[in-house]
Short mmCIF file of C-alpha atoms in Angstrom, two decimals:
data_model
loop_
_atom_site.label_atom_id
_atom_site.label_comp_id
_atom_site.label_asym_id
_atom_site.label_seq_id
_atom_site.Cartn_x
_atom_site.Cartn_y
_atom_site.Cartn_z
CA UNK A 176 -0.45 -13.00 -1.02
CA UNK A 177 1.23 -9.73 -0.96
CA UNK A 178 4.59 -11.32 -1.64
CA UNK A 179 6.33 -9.43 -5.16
CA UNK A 180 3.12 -6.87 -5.75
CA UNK A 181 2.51 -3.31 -4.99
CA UNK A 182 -0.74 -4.13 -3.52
CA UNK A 183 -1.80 -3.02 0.23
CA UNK A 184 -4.19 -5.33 2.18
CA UNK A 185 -5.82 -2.99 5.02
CA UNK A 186 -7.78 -4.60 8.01
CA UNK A 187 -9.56 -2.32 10.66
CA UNK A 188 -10.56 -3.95 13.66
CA UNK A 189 -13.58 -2.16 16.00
CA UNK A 190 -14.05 -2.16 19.25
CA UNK A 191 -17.67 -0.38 20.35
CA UNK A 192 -17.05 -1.03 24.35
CA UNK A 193 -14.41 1.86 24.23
CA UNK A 194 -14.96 3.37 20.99
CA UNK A 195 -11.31 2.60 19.61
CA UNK A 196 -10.74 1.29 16.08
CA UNK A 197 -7.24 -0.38 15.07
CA UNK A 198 -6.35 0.10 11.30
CA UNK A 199 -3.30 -2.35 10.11
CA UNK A 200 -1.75 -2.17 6.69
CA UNK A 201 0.25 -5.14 5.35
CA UNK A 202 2.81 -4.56 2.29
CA UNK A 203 5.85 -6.68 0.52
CA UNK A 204 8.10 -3.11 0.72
CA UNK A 205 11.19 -5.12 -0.53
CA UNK A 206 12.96 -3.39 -3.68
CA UNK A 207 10.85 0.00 -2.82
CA UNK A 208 12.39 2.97 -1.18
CA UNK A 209 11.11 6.43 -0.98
CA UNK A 210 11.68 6.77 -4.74
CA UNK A 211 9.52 3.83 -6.05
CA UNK A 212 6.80 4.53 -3.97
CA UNK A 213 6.46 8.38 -5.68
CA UNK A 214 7.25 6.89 -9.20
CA UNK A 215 4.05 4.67 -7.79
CA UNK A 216 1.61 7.64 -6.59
CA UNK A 217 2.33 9.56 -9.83
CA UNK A 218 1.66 6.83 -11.89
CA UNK A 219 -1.65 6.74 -9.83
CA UNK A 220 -2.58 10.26 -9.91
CA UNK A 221 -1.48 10.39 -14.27
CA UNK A 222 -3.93 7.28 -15.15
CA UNK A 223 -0.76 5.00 -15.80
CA UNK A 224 -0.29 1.38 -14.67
CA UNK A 225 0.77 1.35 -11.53
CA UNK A 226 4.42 -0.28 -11.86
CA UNK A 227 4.96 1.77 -15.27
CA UNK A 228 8.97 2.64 -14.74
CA UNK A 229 9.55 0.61 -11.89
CA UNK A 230 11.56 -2.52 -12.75
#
């Protein structure tokens, strides 16, 4: 379940007869505005738990 984390669950689903792929990203994106989810990447891109700051 996705409910009350910061994780992303991604499914792509293929279809060769036309060539077309469909990507579709699930989130819980209650509580997180623009704001959380850069205080998110940066903790990312520094090495730091991912909800360090974020309450």
């Amino acid at each position: 379940t996705l409910n009350g984390s910061n994780n992303l669950c991604l499914h792509v689903f293929g279809n060769e007869e036309n060539g077309q792929a469909v990507v579709v990203g699930m989130l819980d994106n209650l509580g997180k505005g623009a704001s959380g989810q850069a205080v998110q990447n940066l903790n990312l891109m520094l090495g730091v738990a991912e909800d360090t700051g974020l309450v």
